[in-house]
PDB file of C-alpha atoms and ligand atoms in Angstrom:
ATOM      1  CA  MET A 277      42.320  36.414 157.686  1.00  0.00           C
ATOM      2  CA  ASP A 278      39.047  36.737 159.729  1.00  0.00           C
ATOM      3  CA  ASN A 279      36.718  34.874 157.554  1.00  0.00           C
ATOM      4  CA  LYS A 280      35.493  32.184 159.778  1.00  0.00           C
ATOM      5  CA  GLU A 281      33.380  30.155 157.334  1.00  0.00           C
ATOM      6  CA  ILE A 282      34.155  27.699 154.440  1.00  0.00           C
ATOM      7  CA  ARG A 283      31.702  28.740 151.763  1.00  0.00           C
ATOM      8  CA  PHE A 284      33.216  26.925 148.643  1.00  0.00           C
ATOM      9  CA  ALA A 285      34.144  23.449 147.824  1.00  0.00           C
ATOM     10  CA  ILE A 286      36.240  22.494 144.733  1.00  0.00           C
ATOM     11  CA  LEU A 287      35.466  19.016 143.465  1.00  0.00           C
ATOM     12  CA  PRO A 288      37.959  17.937 140.852  1.00  0.00           C
ATOM     13  CA  SER A 289      36.397  15.620 138.297  1.00  0.00           C
ATOM     14  CA  ALA A 290      38.278  15.923 135.048  1.00  0.00           C
ATOM     15  CA  GLY A 291      40.454  12.997 135.613  1.00  0.00           C
ATOM     16  CA  LEU A 292      40.698  10.736 132.631  1.00  0.00           C
ATOM     17  CA  GLY A 293      39.365   7.737 134.672  1.00  0.00           C
ATOM     18  CA  THR A 294      41.654   5.230 132.630  1.00  0.00           C
ATOM     19  CA  ARG A 295      41.305   2.542 135.382  1.00  0.00           C
ATOM     20  CA  PHE A 296      37.520   2.630 134.493  1.00  0.00           C
ATOM     21  CA  LEU A 297      37.818   1.935 130.786  1.00  0.00           C
ATOM     22  CA  PRO A 298      35.766   1.175 128.896  1.00  0.00           C
ATOM     23  CA  PHE A 299      33.192   2.855 131.067  1.00  0.00           C
ATOM     24  CA  THR A 300      34.914   6.168 130.905  1.00  0.00           C
ATOM     25  CA  LYS A 301      34.929   6.254 126.980  1.00  0.00           C
ATOM     26  CA  ALA A 302      31.253   7.365 127.399  1.00  0.00           C
ATOM     27  CA  VAL A 303      30.704   8.373 131.059  1.00  0.00           C
ATOM     28  CA  PRO A 304      32.774  10.570 133.351  1.00  0.00           C
ATOM     29  CA  LYS A 305      34.229   8.506 136.175  1.00  0.00           C
ATOM     30  CA  VAL A 306      32.579  10.717 138.913  1.00  0.00           C
ATOM     31  CA  LEU A 307      29.183   9.487 137.643  1.00  0.00           C
ATOM     32  CA  ALA A 308      29.922   5.864 138.411  1.00  0.00           C
ATOM     33  CA  LEU A 309      27.455   4.492 141.036  1.00  0.00           C
ATOM     34  CA  ALA A 310      28.652   3.875 144.408  1.00  0.00           C
ATOM     35  CA  PHE A 311      25.725   1.501 145.312  1.00  0.00           C
ATOM     36  CA  ASP A 312      22.772   3.823 144.445  1.00  0.00           C
ATOM     37  CA  ARG A 313      24.324   7.428 143.878  1.00  0.00           C
ATOM     38  CA  PRO A 314      27.033   8.790 141.741  1.00  0.00           C
ATOM     39  CA  LEU A 315      30.389   9.361 143.446  1.00  0.00           C
ATOM     40  CA  ILE A 316      29.977  13.178 142.643  1.00  0.00           C
ATOM     41  CA  HIS A 317      26.399  13.034 144.259  1.00  0.00           C
ATOM     42  CA  LEU A 318      28.026  11.788 147.536  1.00  0.00           C
ATOM     43  CA  ALA A 319      30.692  14.485 147.323  1.00  0.00           C
ATOM     44  CA  VAL A 320      28.082  17.169 146.935  1.00  0.00           C
ATOM     45  CA  LEU A 321      26.091  15.571 149.762  1.00  0.00           C
ATOM     46  CA  GLU A 322      29.055  15.861 152.108  1.00  0.00           C
ATOM     47  CA  ALA A 323      29.616  19.562 151.116  1.00  0.00           C
ATOM     48  CA  LEU A 324      25.985  20.401 151.904  1.00  0.00           C
ATOM     49  CA  ALA A 325      26.284  18.611 155.367  1.00  0.00           C
ATOM     50  CA  ALA A 326      29.270  20.862 156.024  1.00  0.00           C
ATOM     51  CA  LYS A 327      27.133  23.914 155.224  1.00  0.00           C
ATOM     52  CA  ILE A 328      29.167  24.802 152.119  1.00  0.00           C
ATOM     53  CA  GLU A 329      27.117  26.751 149.736  1.00  0.00           C
ATOM     54  CA  ASN A 330      29.117  26.911 146.514  1.00  0.00           C
ATOM     55  CA  ILE A 331      30.238  23.922 144.552  1.00  0.00           C
ATOM     56  CA  ILE A 332      32.888  24.273 142.058  1.00  0.00           C
ATOM     57  CA  ILE A 333      33.169  21.268 139.877  1.00  0.00           C
ATOM     58  CA  VAL A 334      36.326  21.129 137.615  1.00  0.00           C
ATOM     59  CA  ILE A 335      35.419  19.156 134.537  1.00  0.00           C
ATOM     60  CA  SER A 336      37.072  18.447 131.015  1.00  0.00           C
ATOM     61  CA  GLU A 337      35.628  19.635 127.843  1.00  0.00           C
ATOM     62  CA  ASP A 338      33.673  16.402 127.212  1.00  0.00           C
ATOM     63  CA  GLN A 339      32.063  16.132 130.428  1.00  0.00           C
ATOM     64  CA  GLU A 340      28.727  18.127 129.980  1.00  0.00           C
ATOM     65  CA  SER A 341      27.046  15.175 131.446  1.00  0.00           C
ATOM     66  CA  ILE A 342      28.118  16.365 134.895  1.00  0.00           C
ATOM     67  CA  LYS A 343      26.358  19.426 134.394  1.00  0.00           C
ATOM     68  CA  HIS A 344      23.357  17.702 133.193  1.00  0.00           C
ATOM     69  CA  TYR A 345      23.319  15.481 136.263  1.00  0.00           C
ATOM     70  CA  PHE A 346      23.021  18.632 138.547  1.00  0.00           C
ATOM     71  CA  ALA A 347      20.642  20.534 136.302  1.00  0.00           C
ATOM     72  CA  PRO A 348      17.280  21.333 138.095  1.00  0.00           C
ATOM     73  CA  ASP A 349      14.851  18.738 137.104  1.00  0.00           C
ATOM     74  CA  PRO A 350      11.774  18.658 139.322  1.00  0.00           C
ATOM     75  CA  GLN A 351       9.895  16.324 137.022  1.00  0.00           C
ATOM     76  CA  THR A 352      12.721  13.474 137.492  1.00  0.00           C
ATOM     77  CA  GLU A 353      12.566  14.177 141.110  1.00  0.00           C
ATOM     78  CA  LYS A 354       8.660  13.430 140.900  1.00  0.00           C
ATOM     79  CA  ASN A 355       9.242  10.304 139.033  1.00  0.00           C
ATOM     80  CA  MET A 356      11.732   9.129 141.527  1.00  0.00           C
ATOM     81  CA  TRP A 357       9.165   9.579 144.357  1.00  0.00           C
ATOM     82  CA  ASP A 358       6.881   7.247 142.434  1.00  0.00           C
ATOM     83  CA  LYS A 359       9.758   4.531 142.213  1.00  0.00           C
ATOM     84  CA  GLY A 360      10.432   4.728 145.904  1.00  0.00           C
ATOM     85  CA  LEU A 361      13.533   6.835 145.446  1.00  0.00           C
ATOM     86  CA  GLY A 362      12.229   9.709 147.391  1.00  0.00           C
ATOM     87  CA  ILE A 363      15.151  10.165 149.695  1.00  0.00           C
ATOM     88  CA  ILE A 364      17.623  10.596 146.800  1.00  0.00           C
ATOM     89  CA  ALA A 365      14.928  12.861 145.124  1.00  0.00           C
ATOM     90  CA  GLU A 366      15.006  15.104 148.227  1.00  0.00           C
ATOM     91  CA  GLU A 367      18.734  15.367 148.064  1.00  0.00           C
ATOM     92  CA  LEU A 368      18.439  16.507 144.535  1.00  0.00           C
ATOM     93  CA  LYS A 369      15.952  19.053 145.409  1.00  0.00           C
ATOM     94  CA  SER A 370      18.080  20.430 148.325  1.00  0.00           C
ATOM     95  CA  PHE A 371      21.097  20.682 145.875  1.00  0.00           C
ATOM     96  CA  ARG A 372      19.100  22.879 143.524  1.00  0.00           C
ATOM     97  CA  GLU A 373      17.586  24.966 146.339  1.00  0.00           C
ATOM     98  CA  LYS A 374      20.604  25.248 148.562  1.00  0.00           C
ATOM     99  CA  LEU A 375      23.693  25.186 146.445  1.00  0.00           C
ATOM    100  CA  ASN A 376      25.135  27.365 143.704  1.00  0.00           C
ATOM    101  CA  PHE A 377      27.052  25.151 141.118  1.00  0.00           C
ATOM    102  CA  VAL A 378      29.841  26.624 138.993  1.00  0.00           C
ATOM    103  CA  TYR A 379      31.780  24.617 136.326  1.00  0.00           C
ATOM    104  CA  VAL A 380      35.393  25.179 135.556  1.00  0.00           C
ATOM    105  CA  THR A 381      36.806  23.512 132.448  1.00  0.00           C
ATOM    106  CA  GLN A 382      40.337  22.339 132.759  1.00  0.00           C
ATOM    107  CA  GLU A 383      41.640  22.212 129.364  1.00  0.00           C
ATOM    108  CA  GLU A 384      44.592  20.019 130.086  1.00  0.00           C
ATOM    109  CA  GLN A 385      44.971  17.535 133.012  1.00  0.00           C
ATOM    110  CA  LEU A 386      48.091  18.736 134.531  1.00  0.00           C
ATOM    111  CA  GLY A 387      47.582  17.433 137.985  1.00  0.00           C
ATOM    112  CA  LEU A 388      45.544  17.975 141.183  1.00  0.00           C
ATOM    113  CA  GLY A 389      47.327  21.361 141.927  1.00  0.00           C
ATOM    114  CA  HIS A 390      46.533  22.520 138.389  1.00  0.00           C
ATOM    115  CA  ALA A 391      42.967  21.617 138.709  1.00  0.00           C
ATOM    116  CA  VAL A 392      42.835  23.475 142.089  1.00  0.00           C
ATOM    117  CA  LEU A 393      44.629  26.511 140.453  1.00  0.00           C
ATOM    118  CA  SER A 394      41.984  26.688 137.588  1.00  0.00           C
ATOM    119  CA  CYS A 395      39.470  27.839 140.226  1.00  0.00           C
ATOM    120  CA  GLU A 396      41.558  30.758 141.539  1.00  0.00           C
ATOM    121  CA  GLN A 397      39.459  33.544 140.166  1.00  0.00           C
ATOM    122  CA  LEU A 398      36.255  32.323 141.873  1.00  0.00           C
ATOM    123  CA  LEU A 399      37.999  32.218 145.217  1.00  0.00           C
ATOM    124  CA  VAL A 400      39.665  35.717 145.743  1.00  0.00           C
ATOM    125  CA  GLY A 401      40.508  35.864 149.468  1.00  0.00           C
ATOM    126  CA  GLU A 402      38.415  32.686 150.307  1.00  0.00           C
ATOM    127  CA  PRO A 403      39.448  29.728 152.231  1.00  0.00           C
ATOM    128  CA  PHE A 404      37.987  26.679 150.652  1.00  0.00           C
ATOM    129  CA  ALA A 405      37.576  22.862 150.787  1.00  0.00           C
ATOM    130  CA  VAL A 406      38.607  20.367 148.263  1.00  0.00           C
ATOM    131  CA  ILE A 407      36.792  17.140 148.056  1.00  0.00           C
ATOM    132  CA  LEU A 408      38.045  14.300 145.943  1.00  0.00           C
ATOM    133  CA  PRO A 409      35.009  12.405 144.655  1.00  0.00           C
ATOM    134  CA  ASP A 410      37.128   9.241 144.216  1.00  0.00           C
ATOM    135  CA  ASP A 411      37.460   8.912 148.058  1.00  0.00           C
ATOM    136  CA  ILE A 412      34.210   8.030 149.963  1.00  0.00           C
ATOM    137  CA  LEU A 413      34.410   8.479 153.736  1.00  0.00           C
ATOM    138  CA  ILE A 414      31.884   6.795 155.937  1.00  0.00           C
ATOM    139  CA  ASN A 415      31.501   8.093 159.391  1.00  0.00           C
ATOM    140  CA  PRO A 416      28.315   8.919 161.362  1.00  0.00           C
ATOM    141  CA  GLU A 417      29.676  12.639 161.671  1.00  0.00           C
ATOM    142  CA  PRO A 418      31.285  13.611 158.209  1.00  0.00           C
ATOM    143  CA  GLU A 419      34.912  14.040 158.609  1.00  0.00           C
ATOM    144  CA  LEU A 420      34.813  17.343 156.654  1.00  0.00           C
ATOM    145  CA  ILE A 421      32.671  18.754 159.309  1.00  0.00           C
ATOM    146  CA  ARG A 422      35.247  17.933 161.771  1.00  0.00           C
ATOM    147  CA  MET A 423      38.076  19.359 159.795  1.00  0.00           C
ATOM    148  CA  ILE A 424      36.130  22.623 159.241  1.00  0.00           C
ATOM    149  CA  ASN A 425      35.480  22.737 163.009  1.00  0.00           C
ATOM    150  CA  GLY A 426      39.203  22.288 163.660  1.00  0.00           C
ATOM    151  CA  TRP A 427      39.862  24.955 161.092  1.00  0.00           C
ATOM    152  CA  ARG A 428      37.561  27.407 162.672  1.00  0.00           C
ATOM    153  CA  GLN A 429      39.705  27.078 165.869  1.00  0.00           C
ATOM    154  CA  HIS A 430      43.095  27.275 164.326  1.00  0.00           C
ATOM    155  CA  GLN A 431      43.118  28.529 160.666  1.00  0.00           C
ATOM    156  CA  GLY A 432      45.639  27.091 158.314  1.00  0.00           C
ATOM    157  CA  ASN A 433      45.811  24.400 155.721  1.00  0.00           C
ATOM    158  CA  TYR A 434      44.318  20.937 156.488  1.00  0.00           C
ATOM    159  CA  VAL A 435      44.665  17.535 154.954  1.00  0.00           C
ATOM    160  CA  ALA A 436      42.770  14.492 155.978  1.00  0.00           C
ATOM    161  CA  VAL A 437      44.988  11.282 156.472  1.00  0.00           C
ATOM    162  CA  GLU A 438      44.739   7.693 157.274  1.00  0.00           C
ATOM    163  CA  HIS A 439      47.111   4.923 158.082  1.00  0.00           C
ATOM    164  CA  ILE A 440      48.532   3.258 155.032  1.00  0.00           C
ATOM    165  CA  ARG A 441      50.620   0.218 154.425  1.00  0.00           C
ATOM    166  CA  SER A 442      54.194   0.964 153.556  1.00  0.00           C
ATOM    167  CA  GLU A 443      53.918  -0.801 150.105  1.00  0.00           C
ATOM    168  CA  ASP A 444      51.103   1.608 149.212  1.00  0.00           C
ATOM    169  CA  ALA A 445      53.104   4.873 149.916  1.00  0.00           C
ATOM    170  CA  PRO A 446      53.869   5.560 146.288  1.00  0.00           C
ATOM    171  CA  ASN A 447      50.172   6.026 145.578  1.00  0.00           C
ATOM    172  CA  TYR A 448      49.861   8.882 148.179  1.00  0.00           C
ATOM    173  CA  GLY A 449      50.863  12.138 149.682  1.00  0.00           C
ATOM    174  CA  VAL A 450      52.555  11.152 152.962  1.00  0.00           C
ATOM    175  CA  VAL A 451      52.814  13.659 155.896  1.00  0.00           C
ATOM    176  CA  GLU A 452      55.713  14.065 158.364  1.00  0.00           C
ATOM    177  CA  ILE A 453      54.311  14.926 161.953  1.00  0.00           C
ATOM    178  CA  ALA A 454      56.108  17.236 164.301  1.00  0.00           C
ATOM    179  CA  ALA A 455      57.780  15.261 166.815  1.00  0.00           C
ATOM    180  CA  HIS A 456      55.762  16.358 169.812  1.00  0.00           C
ATOM    181  CA  GLN A 457      52.497  15.583 167.935  1.00  0.00           C
ATOM    182  CA  HIS A 458      52.567  11.840 168.215  1.00  0.00           C
ATOM    183  CA  ASN A 459      49.544  12.084 170.664  1.00  0.00           C
ATOM    184  CA  GLU A 460      45.971  11.199 170.928  1.00  0.00           C
ATOM    185  CA  SER A 461      44.432  14.043 169.143  1.00  0.00           C
ATOM    186  CA  ARG A 462      43.190  13.586 165.741  1.00  0.00           C
ATOM    187  CA  PHE A 463      44.729  16.918 164.586  1.00  0.00           C
ATOM    188  CA  LYS A 464      48.535  16.945 164.207  1.00  0.00           C
ATOM    189  CA  VAL A 465      50.833  19.512 163.283  1.00  0.00           C
ATOM    190  CA  ILE A 466      52.616  18.650 159.960  1.00  0.00           C
ATOM    191  CA  LYS A 467      56.369  19.446 159.374  1.00  0.00           C
ATOM    192  CA  GLY A 468      56.410  18.194 155.847  1.00  0.00           C
ATOM    193  CA  MET A 469      54.753  16.431 153.166  1.00  0.00           C
ATOM    194  CA  VAL A 470      55.993  14.338 150.131  1.00  0.00           C
ATOM    195  CA  GLU A 471      53.976  13.218 147.134  1.00  0.00           C
ATOM    196  CA  LYS A 472      54.171   9.607 146.046  1.00  0.00           C
ATOM    197  CA  PRO A 473      57.333   8.523 147.910  1.00  0.00           C
ATOM    198  CA  THR A 474      59.058   5.362 146.964  1.00  0.00           C
ATOM    199  CA  ILE A 475      58.532   2.482 149.119  1.00  0.00           C
ATOM    200  CA  GLY A 476      60.906   2.961 152.318  1.00  0.00           C
ATOM    201  CA  ALA A 477      61.230   6.610 151.715  1.00  0.00           C
ATOM    202  CA  ALA A 478      57.805   7.680 153.195  1.00  0.00           C
ATOM    203  CA  PRO A 479      58.252   9.965 156.297  1.00  0.00           C
ATOM    204  CA  SER A 480      55.281   8.243 158.177  1.00  0.00           C
ATOM    205  CA  ASP A 481      52.442   5.773 157.571  1.00  0.00           C
ATOM    206  CA  LEU A 482      49.994   8.593 157.322  1.00  0.00           C
ATOM    207  CA  GLY A 483      48.680   8.840 153.695  1.00  0.00           C
ATOM    208  CA  VAL A 484      46.691  12.012 152.597  1.00  0.00           C
ATOM    209  CA  ILE A 485      43.078  11.196 151.319  1.00  0.00           C
ATOM    210  CA  GLY A 486      40.790  13.323 149.571  1.00  0.00           C
ATOM    211  CA  ARG A 487      39.647  15.937 151.675  1.00  0.00           C
ATOM    212  CA  TYR A 488      41.426  19.320 152.116  1.00  0.00           C
ATOM    213  CA  VAL A 489      40.610  22.753 153.930  1.00  0.00           C
ATOM    214  CA  LEU A 490      43.074  25.451 152.269  1.00  0.00           C
ATOM    215  CA  MET A 491      43.923  29.021 152.628  1.00  0.00           C
ATOM    216  CA  PRO A 492      43.613  31.207 149.636  1.00  0.00           C
ATOM    217  CA  ASN A 493      47.331  31.947 149.291  1.00  0.00           C
ATOM    218  CA  ILE A 494      47.851  28.359 148.283  1.00  0.00           C
ATOM    219  CA  PHE A 495      47.304  29.569 144.827  1.00  0.00           C
ATOM    220  CA  ASP A 496      50.377  31.615 144.841  1.00  0.00           C
ATOM    221  CA  ALA A 497      52.299  28.574 145.898  1.00  0.00           C
ATOM    222  CA  ILE A 498      50.872  26.390 143.141  1.00  0.00           C
ATOM    223  CA  LYS A 499      51.760  29.029 140.621  1.00  0.00           C
ATOM    224  CA  VAL A 500      55.409  28.385 141.390  1.00  0.00           C
ATOM    225  CA  THR A 501      55.125  24.669 141.939  1.00  0.00           C
ATOM    226  CA  SER A 502      57.007  22.688 139.130  1.00  0.00           C
ATOM    227  CA  PRO A 503      55.654  19.276 137.879  1.00  0.00           C
ATOM    228  CA  GLY A 504      56.584  16.754 140.547  1.00  0.00           C
ATOM    229  CA  ALA A 505      55.509  13.149 141.049  1.00  0.00           C
ATOM    230  CA  VAL A 506      54.187  11.496 137.880  1.00  0.00           C
ATOM    231  CA  LYS A 507      55.205  14.744 136.125  1.00  0.00           C
ATOM    232  CA  GLU A 508      52.111  16.482 137.527  1.00  0.00           C
ATOM    233  CA  ILE A 509      51.591  19.683 139.352  1.00  0.00           C
ATOM    234  CA  GLN A 510      51.024  18.393 142.751  1.00  0.00           C
ATOM    235  CA  LEU A 511      48.708  19.982 145.357  1.00  0.00           C
ATOM    236  CA  THR A 512      50.895  18.178 148.197  1.00  0.00           C
ATOM    237  CA  ASP A 513      54.003  20.003 146.891  1.00  0.00           C
ATOM    238  CA  ALA A 514      52.250  23.526 146.997  1.00  0.00           C
ATOM    239  CA  ILE A 515      50.891  22.669 150.561  1.00  0.00           C
ATOM    240  CA  ASN A 516      54.484  21.557 151.609  1.00  0.00           C
ATOM    241  CA  ALA A 517      56.002  24.876 150.218  1.00  0.00           C
ATOM    242  CA  CYS A 518      53.619  26.822 152.396  1.00  0.00           C
ATOM    243  CA  ILE A 519      54.445  25.065 155.676  1.00  0.00           C
ATOM    244  CA  GLU A 520      56.955  27.683 156.962  1.00  0.00           C
ATOM    245  CA  ASN A 521      54.396  30.407 156.686  1.00  0.00           C
ATOM    246  CA  VAL A 522      50.949  28.660 157.211  1.00  0.00           C
ATOM    247  CA  ALA A 523      50.120  26.455 159.964  1.00  0.00           C
ATOM    248  CA  THR A 524      49.465  22.901 158.475  1.00  0.00           C
ATOM    249  CA  TYR A 525      47.470  20.047 160.126  1.00  0.00           C
ATOM    250  CA  ALA A 526      46.634  16.455 159.459  1.00  0.00           C
ATOM    251  CA  TYR A 527      43.363  15.346 160.471  1.00  0.00           C
ATOM    252  CA  LEU A 528      43.295  11.440 161.063  1.00  0.00           C
ATOM    253  CA  ILE A 529      39.928  10.312 159.994  1.00  0.00           C
ATOM    254  CA  GLU A 530      37.739   8.385 162.428  1.00  0.00           C
ATOM    255  CA  GLY A 531      35.710   6.376 159.854  1.00  0.00           C
ATOM    256  CA  VAL A 532      36.448   4.238 156.943  1.00  0.00           C
ATOM    257  CA  ARG A 533      37.770   5.498 153.721  1.00  0.00           C
ATOM    258  CA  TYR A 534      37.041   3.695 150.431  1.00  0.00           C
ATOM    259  CA  ASP A 535      39.438   4.383 147.488  1.00  0.00           C
ATOM    260  CA  CYS A 536      37.023   4.337 144.530  1.00  0.00           C
ATOM    261  CA  GLY A 537      39.743   5.141 142.087  1.00  0.00           C
ATOM    262  CA  THR A 538      39.534   1.325 141.033  1.00  0.00           C
ATOM    263  CA  PRO A 539      36.741  -0.864 140.333  1.00  0.00           C
ATOM    264  CA  HIS A 540      37.451  -3.000 143.163  1.00  0.00           C
ATOM    265  CA  GLY A 541      37.565  -0.155 145.669  1.00  0.00           C
ATOM    266  CA  LEU A 542      34.239   1.057 144.136  1.00  0.00           C
ATOM    267  CA  LEU A 543      32.618  -2.397 144.592  1.00  0.00           C
ATOM    268  CA  LYS A 544      33.787  -2.590 148.272  1.00  0.00           C
ATOM    269  CA  ALA A 545      32.179   1.131 148.879  1.00  0.00           C
ATOM    270  CA  SER A 546      29.015  -0.073 147.149  1.00  0.00           C
ATOM    271  CA  ILE A 547      28.826  -3.094 149.454  1.00  0.00           C
ATOM    272  CA  ALA A 548      29.438  -0.776 152.539  1.00  0.00           C
ATOM    273  CA  LEU A 549      26.785   1.773 151.510  1.00  0.00           C
ATOM    274  CA  SER A 550      24.350  -0.846 150.670  1.00  0.00           C
ATOM    275  CA  SER A 551      24.533  -2.572 154.109  1.00  0.00           C
ATOM    276  CA  GLN A 552      24.424   0.826 155.683  1.00  0.00           C
ATOM    277  CA  SER A 553      21.077   1.503 153.796  1.00  0.00           C
ATOM    278  CA  LYS A 554      19.193  -1.510 155.035  1.00  0.00           C
TER     279      LYS A 554
HETATM  280  C1  G1P B  74      45.892  12.352 144.961  1.00  0.00           C
HETATM  281  C2  G1P B  74      46.842  13.185 145.871  1.00  0.00           C
HETATM  282  C3  G1P B  74      47.441  12.464 146.886  1.00  0.00           C
HETATM  283  C4  G1P B  74      46.440  11.725 147.742  1.00  0.00           C
HETATM  284  C5  G1P B  74      45.352  10.844 146.949  1.00  0.00           C
HETATM  285  C6  G1P B  74      44.414  10.379 147.700  1.00  0.00           C
HETATM  286  O1  G1P B  74      46.572  11.349 144.239  1.00  0.00           O
HETATM  287  O2  G1P B  74      47.801  13.822 144.988  1.00  0.00           O
HETATM  288  O3  G1P B  74      48.271  13.262 147.613  1.00  0.00           O
HETATM  289  O4  G1P B  74      47.056  10.924 148.687  1.00  0.00           O
HETATM  290  O5  G1P B  74      44.945  11.720 145.953  1.00  0.00           O
HETATM  291  O6  G1P B  74      43.367   9.693 147.039  1.00  0.00           O
HETATM  292  P1  G1P B  74      46.135  10.610 143.025  1.00  0.00           P
HETATM  293  O7  G1P B  74      45.101   9.597 143.607  1.00  0.00           O
HETATM  294  O8  G1P B  74      45.121  11.533 142.138  1.00  0.00           O
HETATM  295  O9  G1P B  74      47.178  10.093 142.334  1.00  0.00           O
END
């Protein structure tokens, strides 16, 4: 593999968003506002900052509004300037000028691994990033840029991690770090990964958060991955199955991660983004 660029990002967005009911009866969760921009807008902004050109959004059948959000609309951008929203209008303009959007419909929500697999035909031989719009990362230098820089030096599969509380392990993929890797570097070799371990069974306190850089042979691994935790086809299990053959790294983020999978987390992210924008 001599491809030295990450040109594609998958943004899985088809989740049911049950924790955001009744809002998600009518609106996809990824269109919820984190302060002044929808979650998915922030995810695309991060991809753009990392010089990714192709955005693949995995949607469900009733999520046409996500396509509508990114449809080119210079008139709305002009109106936004008139309302003092010029910075966000410029972002929308750069999305339509610099990015290619592709939508993949996931007919059944069978898990994150399944969502990624549904993009296989668009990614023949291409390494790619995965950005979970639920997770907002705030850091002066986007963490995804750092992950991709690491990937350029040593290709392999990368997952972003942060320190988690032991009682929260059942909500995360948790990584096991190679013994000699407990050092100062933010990049650590992974020996194993487990999705949603029970409390006490987690191999470390490093939980996977929603940024990945993956090699294209992950698709073959997902295809033979059986439903695992919460009876879903788990991306963590597929990455774990590749560890013998593909160098696999955790990248410990430097900034702060907000879990916007709950209204409370979204509120905290909104407050952080609002104070940042002053
Ligand atoms: C997904 C991943 C999990 C990861 C988490 C981060 O889980 O499967 O490994 O730790 O995102 O947000 P989910 O939140 O969809 O249950």
